Amino acid sequence: MRGFIFALLFSVPFLVNGQTAKLAQRYFYDGEYEKAAELYKKLSQQNARNDYYFDRYTDCLLQLEDYVTAEKAISKQIKLFPENVRLYVSYGKLKEAQYEDEAAQEYYSKAINRLTGNRNQIIRLANVFSTNSKYDLAIA
């Protein structure tokens, strides 16, 4: 009986996060970016290493054209996880949204130059570039 109660208490946070993620996704697809941003921010803070939640959070901010908040969030993540080259792509997307194409290219180049030779890291970065229709950068 104690094992069942322990298992139930241990699984409750995962169930709540799952419901929050589903609601955030619904808001995102319905174009309710403010509501989705709040939930994705909460999820990304609770799951700091989950790139998906953070990417969705910044995508919401870009849709809302809240570039100041997006820049602060991305800069903070880069300070926390400088080895995560995907964050430089996020910064590049921010710069593109602000029509700063040269700055965007600099951040995309930083992402590529910071690769360590880790095969998984290279594949993940190439996938991020592909997802963002940056096929030439994915090949590089």
Coordinates of N, CA and C in Angstrom, one line a residue:
M1 N 0.8 -1.2 0.0 CA 0.0 0.0 0.0 C 0.9 1.3 0.0
R2 N 1.9 1.3 0.8 CA 2.8 2.4 0.9 C 3.5 2.7 -0.5
G3 N 3.8 1.6 -1.2 CA 4.4 1.7 -2.5 C 3.5 2.4 -3.5
F4 N 2.2 2.0 -3.4 CA 1.2 2.6 -4.3 C 1.1 4.1 -4.1
I5 N 1.0 4.5 -2.8 CA 0.9 5.9 -2.4 C 2.1 6.7 -2.9
F6 N 3.3 6.1 -2.6 CA 4.5 6.7 -3.1 C 4.6 6.9 -4.6
A7 N 4.2 5.9 -5.3 CA 4.2 6.0 -6.8 C 3.2 7.0 -7.2
L8 N 2.0 7.1 -6.6 CA 1.0 8.1 -7.0 C 1.5 9.5 -6.7
L9 N 2.1 9.7 -5.5 CA 2.6 11.1 -5.2 C 3.8 11.5 -6.1
F10 N 4.6 10.5 -6.5 CA 5.7 10.8 -7.4 C 5.2 11.1 -8.8
S11 N 4.1 10.5 -9.3 CA 3.7 10.7 -10.6 C 2.8 12.0 -10.8
V12 N 2.3 12.6 -9.8 CA 1.4 13.7 -9.9 C 2.1 14.9 -10.6
P13 N 3.3 15.3 -10.3 CA 3.9 16.4 -11.0 C 4.0 16.1 -12.5
F14 N 4.3 14.9 -12.9 CA 4.4 14.6 -14.3 C 3.0 14.7 -15.0
L15 N 2.0 14.3 -14.3 CA 0.6 14.5 -14.9 C 0.3 15.9 -15.0
V16 N 0.6 16.7 -14.0 CA 0.3 18.2 -14.1 C 1.1 18.8 -15.2
N17 N 2.4 18.5 -15.3 CA 3.2 19.0 -16.4 C 2.6 18.6 -17.8
G18 N 2.2 17.4 -17.9 CA 1.6 16.9 -19.2 C 0.4 17.7 -19.5
Q19 N -0.5 18.0 -18.6 CA -1.7 18.7 -18.9 C -1.4 20.2 -19.2
T20 N -0.4 20.7 -18.5 CA 0.0 22.1 -18.8 C 0.6 22.2 -20.2
A21 N 1.4 21.2 -20.6 CA 2.0 21.2 -21.9 C 0.9 21.1 -23.0
K22 N -0.1 20.2 -22.8 CA -1.2 20.1 -23.7 C -1.9 21.4 -23.9
L23 N -2.2 22.1 -22.8 CA -2.9 23.3 -22.8 C -2.1 24.4 -23.5
A24 N -0.8 24.4 -23.2 CA 0.1 25.4 -23.9 C 0.1 25.2 -25.4
Q25 N 0.2 23.9 -25.8 CA 0.2 23.6 -27.2 C -1.1 24.0 -27.9
R26 N -2.3 23.8 -27.2 CA -3.6 24.2 -27.7 C -3.6 25.7 -27.9
Y27 N -3.1 26.4 -26.9 CA -3.1 27.9 -27.1 C -2.2 28.3 -28.2
F28 N -1.1 27.7 -28.3 CA -0.1 28.0 -29.4 C -0.8 27.8 -30.8
Y29 N -1.4 26.6 -31.0 CA -2.0 26.3 -32.3 C -3.2 27.2 -32.6
D30 N -3.9 27.7 -31.5 CA -5.0 28.6 -31.7 C -4.6 30.0 -31.8
G31 N -3.3 30.3 -31.8 CA -2.8 31.7 -32.0 C -2.9 32.5 -30.7
E32 N -3.2 31.9 -29.6 CA -3.3 32.6 -28.3 C -1.9 32.6 -27.7
Y33 N -1.0 33.4 -28.3 CA 0.4 33.4 -27.9 C 0.7 33.9 -26.5
E34 N 0.0 34.9 -26.0 CA 0.2 35.4 -24.7 C 0.0 34.3 -23.6
K35 N -1.1 33.6 -23.8 CA -1.4 32.5 -22.8 C -0.4 31.3 -23.0
A36 N -0.1 31.0 -24.2 CA 0.9 29.9 -24.5 C 2.2 30.3 -23.9
A37 N 2.6 31.6 -24.1 CA 3.9 32.0 -23.6 C 4.0 31.9 -22.1
E38 N 3.0 32.2 -21.4 CA 3.0 32.1 -19.9 C 3.2 30.6 -19.5
L39 N 2.5 29.7 -20.2 CA 2.6 28.3 -19.8 C 4.0 27.7 -20.2
Y40 N 4.4 28.1 -21.4 CA 5.7 27.6 -21.9 C 6.9 28.1 -21.0
K41 N 6.7 29.4 -20.6 CA 7.8 29.9 -19.7 C 7.8 29.1 -18.4
K42 N 6.7 28.8 -17.8 CA 6.6 28.0 -16.6 C 7.2 26.6 -16.8
L43 N 6.8 26.0 -17.9 CA 7.4 24.7 -18.3 C 8.9 24.7 -18.5
S44 N 9.4 25.7 -19.2 CA 10.8 25.8 -19.4 C 11.6 26.0 -18.2
Q45 N 11.0 26.8 -17.2 CA 11.7 27.0 -15.9 C 11.7 25.7 -15.1
Q46 N 10.6 24.9 -15.2 CA 10.6 23.7 -14.4 C 11.5 22.6 -15.1
N47 N 11.7 22.7 -16.4 CA 12.5 21.7 -17.1 C 13.5 22.5 -17.9
A48 N 14.5 23.0 -17.2 CA 15.5 23.9 -17.8 C 16.2 23.3 -19.0
R49 N 16.4 22.1 -19.0 CA 17.2 21.4 -20.1 C 16.3 21.0 -21.3
N50 N 15.0 21.3 -21.2 CA 14.1 20.9 -22.2 C 14.0 21.9 -23.3
D51 N 14.7 21.7 -24.4 CA 14.8 22.7 -25.5 C 13.4 23.0 -26.1
Y52 N 12.6 22.0 -26.2 CA 11.3 22.2 -26.8 C 10.5 23.3 -26.1
Y53 N 10.3 23.2 -24.8 CA 9.6 24.2 -24.1 C 10.1 25.6 -24.3
F54 N 11.5 25.7 -24.2 CA 12.1 27.0 -24.3 C 11.9 27.6 -25.7
D55 N 12.1 26.7 -26.7 CA 11.9 27.1 -28.1 C 10.5 27.6 -28.4
R56 N 9.5 26.9 -27.8 CA 8.1 27.3 -27.9 C 7.9 28.7 -27.2
Y57 N 8.5 28.8 -26.1 CA 8.4 30.1 -25.4 C 8.9 31.2 -26.2
T58 N 10.1 31.1 -26.8 CA 10.6 32.2 -27.6 C 9.8 32.3 -28.9
D59 N 9.3 31.3 -29.4 CA 8.5 31.4 -30.6 C 7.2 32.2 -30.3
C60 N 6.6 32.0 -29.2 CA 5.5 32.8 -28.7 C 5.9 34.3 -28.6
L61 N 7.0 34.6 -28.0 CA 7.5 36.0 -27.9 C 7.7 36.6 -29.2
L62 N 8.3 35.8 -30.2 CA 8.5 36.4 -31.5 C 7.2 36.7 -32.2
Q63 N 6.2 35.8 -32.0 CA 4.9 36.0 -32.6 C 4.2 37.3 -32.0
L64 N 4.5 37.5 -30.7 CA 4.0 38.7 -30.1 C 4.8 40.0 -30.3
E65 N 5.9 39.8 -31.0 CA 6.9 40.8 -31.3 C 7.4 41.5 -30.0
D66 N 7.5 40.6 -29.0 CA 8.1 41.1 -27.7 C 9.6 40.7 -27.7
Y67 N 10.3 41.5 -28.5 CA 11.7 41.2 -28.8 C 12.6 41.4 -27.6
V68 N 12.3 42.4 -26.7 CA 13.1 42.7 -25.5 C 13.0 41.5 -24.6
T69 N 11.8 41.0 -24.3 CA 11.7 39.8 -23.4 C 12.4 38.6 -24.0
A70 N 12.2 38.4 -25.3 CA 12.9 37.3 -26.0 C 14.4 37.4 -25.9
E71 N 14.9 38.5 -26.1 CA 16.4 38.7 -26.0 C 16.9 38.4 -24.6
K72 N 16.2 38.9 -23.6 CA 16.6 38.6 -22.2 C 16.5 37.2 -21.9
A73 N 15.5 36.5 -22.4 CA 15.3 35.1 -22.1 C 16.4 34.2 -22.8
I74 N 16.7 34.6 -24.0 CA 17.7 33.8 -24.8 C 19.1 34.1 -24.2
S75 N 19.4 35.3 -23.9 CA 20.7 35.6 -23.3 C 20.9 34.9 -21.9
K76 N 19.8 34.9 -21.1 CA 19.9 34.2 -19.9 C 20.2 32.7 -20.1
Q77 N 19.5 32.1 -21.0 CA 19.7 30.6 -21.3 C 21.1 30.4 -21.8
I78 N 21.7 31.3 -22.6 CA 23.0 31.1 -23.1 C 24.0 31.2 -22.0
K79 N 23.8 32.1 -21.0 CA 24.7 32.1 -19.8 C 24.6 30.8 -19.0
L80 N 23.4 30.3 -18.9 CA 23.2 29.1 -18.1 C 23.8 27.8 -18.9
F81 N 23.6 27.8 -20.2 CA 24.0 26.6 -21.0 C 24.7 27.0 -22.2
P82 N 26.0 27.5 -22.0 CA 26.7 28.0 -23.2 C 27.1 26.9 -24.2
E83 N 27.0 25.7 -23.8 CA 27.4 24.6 -24.7 C 26.2 24.2 -25.6
N84 N 25.0 24.7 -25.3 CA 23.8 24.4 -26.1 C 23.8 25.3 -27.4
V85 N 24.3 24.8 -28.5 CA 24.5 25.6 -29.7 C 23.1 26.0 -30.3
R86 N 22.1 25.3 -29.9 CA 20.7 25.6 -30.4 C 20.3 27.0 -30.0
L87 N 20.8 27.4 -28.9 CA 20.4 28.7 -28.4 C 20.9 29.9 -29.3
Y88 N 22.0 29.6 -29.9 CA 22.5 30.6 -30.9 C 21.6 30.7 -32.1
V89 N 21.0 29.6 -32.5 CA 20.0 29.7 -33.5 C 18.8 30.4 -33.1
S90 N 18.4 30.3 -31.9 CA 17.3 31.0 -31.4 C 17.6 32.5 -31.4
Y91 N 18.8 32.9 -31.0 CA 19.2 34.3 -31.1 C 19.2 34.8 -32.5
G92 N 19.6 33.9 -33.4 CA 19.6 34.3 -34.9 C 18.2 34.5 -35.4
K93 N 17.3 33.7 -35.0 CA 15.9 33.8 -35.3 C 15.3 35.2 -34.8
L94 N 15.7 35.5 -33.6 CA 15.3 36.8 -33.0 C 15.8 38.0 -33.9
K95 N 17.1 37.9 -34.3 CA 17.7 39.0 -35.1 C 17.0 39.0 -36.5
E96 N 16.7 37.9 -37.0 CA 15.9 37.9 -38.3 C 14.6 38.5 -38.2
A97 N 13.9 38.3 -37.1 CA 12.6 38.8 -36.8 C 12.7 40.4 -36.7
Q98 N 13.8 40.9 -36.3 CA 14.0 42.3 -36.2 C 14.7 42.9 -37.5
Y99 N 14.7 42.1 -38.5 CA 15.3 42.5 -39.8 C 16.8 42.8 -39.7
E100 N 17.5 42.1 -38.8 CA 18.9 42.3 -38.6 C 19.6 41.1 -39.2
D101 N 19.6 40.9 -40.5 CA 20.1 39.7 -41.1 C 21.6 39.4 -40.9
E102 N 22.4 40.5 -40.9 CA 23.8 40.3 -40.7 C 24.1 39.7 -39.3
A103 N 23.4 40.3 -38.3 CA 23.5 39.8 -36.9 C 23.0 38.4 -36.8
A104 N 22.0 38.1 -37.5 CA 21.4 36.7 -37.5 C 22.5 35.7 -38.0
Q105 N 23.1 36.1 -39.1 CA 24.1 35.2 -39.7 C 25.3 35.0 -38.8
E106 N 25.6 36.0 -38.0 CA 26.7 35.9 -37.0 C 26.4 34.9 -36.0
Y107 N 25.1 34.9 -35.5 CA 24.7 33.9 -34.5 C 24.6 32.5 -35.1
Y108 N 24.2 32.4 -36.3 CA 24.1 31.1 -36.9 C 25.6 30.5 -37.1
S109 N 26.5 31.4 -37.4 CA 27.9 31.0 -37.6 C 28.5 30.6 -36.2
K110 N 28.1 31.4 -35.1 CA 28.5 31.0 -33.8 C 28.1 29.6 -33.4
A111 N 26.9 29.3 -33.8 CA 26.3 27.9 -33.5 C 27.2 26.9 -34.1
I112 N 27.5 27.1 -35.4 CA 28.3 26.1 -36.1 C 29.8 26.0 -35.5
N113 N 30.3 27.2 -35.3 CA 31.7 27.3 -34.8 C 31.9 26.7 -33.4
R114 N 30.8 26.7 -32.6 CA 30.9 26.1 -31.2 C 30.7 24.6 -31.2
L115 N 30.4 24.0 -32.3 CA 30.3 22.5 -32.3 C 31.5 21.9 -31.8
T116 N 31.4 20.8 -31.0 CA 32.5 20.2 -30.4 C 33.0 18.9 -31.1
G117 N 32.2 18.5 -32.1 CA 32.5 17.3 -32.8 C 31.7 16.1 -32.3
N118 N 30.9 16.4 -31.3 CA 29.9 15.4 -30.8 C 28.8 15.2 -31.9
R119 N 28.7 13.9 -32.3 CA 27.8 13.5 -33.4 C 26.4 13.9 -33.1
N120 N 25.9 13.7 -31.9 CA 24.5 14.0 -31.5 C 24.3 15.5 -31.5
Q121 N 25.3 16.3 -31.1 CA 25.2 17.7 -31.1 C 25.1 18.2 -32.5
I122 N 25.9 17.7 -33.4 CA 25.9 18.1 -34.8 C 24.5 17.8 -35.5
I123 N 24.0 16.6 -35.2 CA 22.7 16.2 -35.8 C 21.6 17.1 -35.3
R124 N 21.6 17.3 -34.0 CA 20.6 18.2 -33.4 C 20.6 19.6 -34.0
L125 N 21.8 20.1 -34.2 CA 22.0 21.5 -34.8 C 21.5 21.5 -36.2
A126 N 21.9 20.4 -37.0 CA 21.4 20.3 -38.4 C 19.9 20.2 -38.4
N127 N 19.3 19.5 -37.5 CA 17.8 19.4 -37.5 C 17.2 20.8 -37.2
V128 N 17.8 21.5 -36.3 CA 17.2 22.8 -36.0 C 17.3 23.7 -37.2
F129 N 18.4 23.7 -37.9 CA 18.5 24.5 -39.1 C 17.5 24.1 -40.1
S130 N 17.4 22.8 -40.3 CA 16.4 22.2 -41.3 C 15.0 22.6 -40.9
T131 N 14.6 22.5 -39.7 CA 13.3 22.9 -39.2 C 13.0 24.4 -39.5
N132 N 14.0 25.2 -39.5 CA 13.9 26.6 -39.8 C 14.2 27.0 -41.2
S133 N 14.2 26.0 -42.1 CA 14.4 26.1 -43.5 C 15.8 26.8 -43.8
K134 N 16.8 26.5 -43.0 CA 18.1 27.0 -43.3 C 19.0 25.8 -43.7
Y135 N 18.6 25.3 -44.9 CA 19.2 24.0 -45.4 C 20.7 24.2 -45.7
D136 N 21.1 25.3 -46.2 CA 22.6 25.5 -46.4 C 23.3 25.5 -45.1
L137 N 22.8 26.0 -44.1 CA 23.4 26.0 -42.8 C 23.4 24.6 -42.2
A138 N 22.4 23.8 -42.4 CA 22.3 22.4 -42.0 C 23.4 21.6 -42.6
I139 N 23.6 21.8 -43.9 CA 24.7 21.1 -44.6 C 26.0 21.5 -44.0
A140 N 26.2 22.8 -43.8 CA 27.5 23.3 -43.2 C 27.8 22.6 -41.9

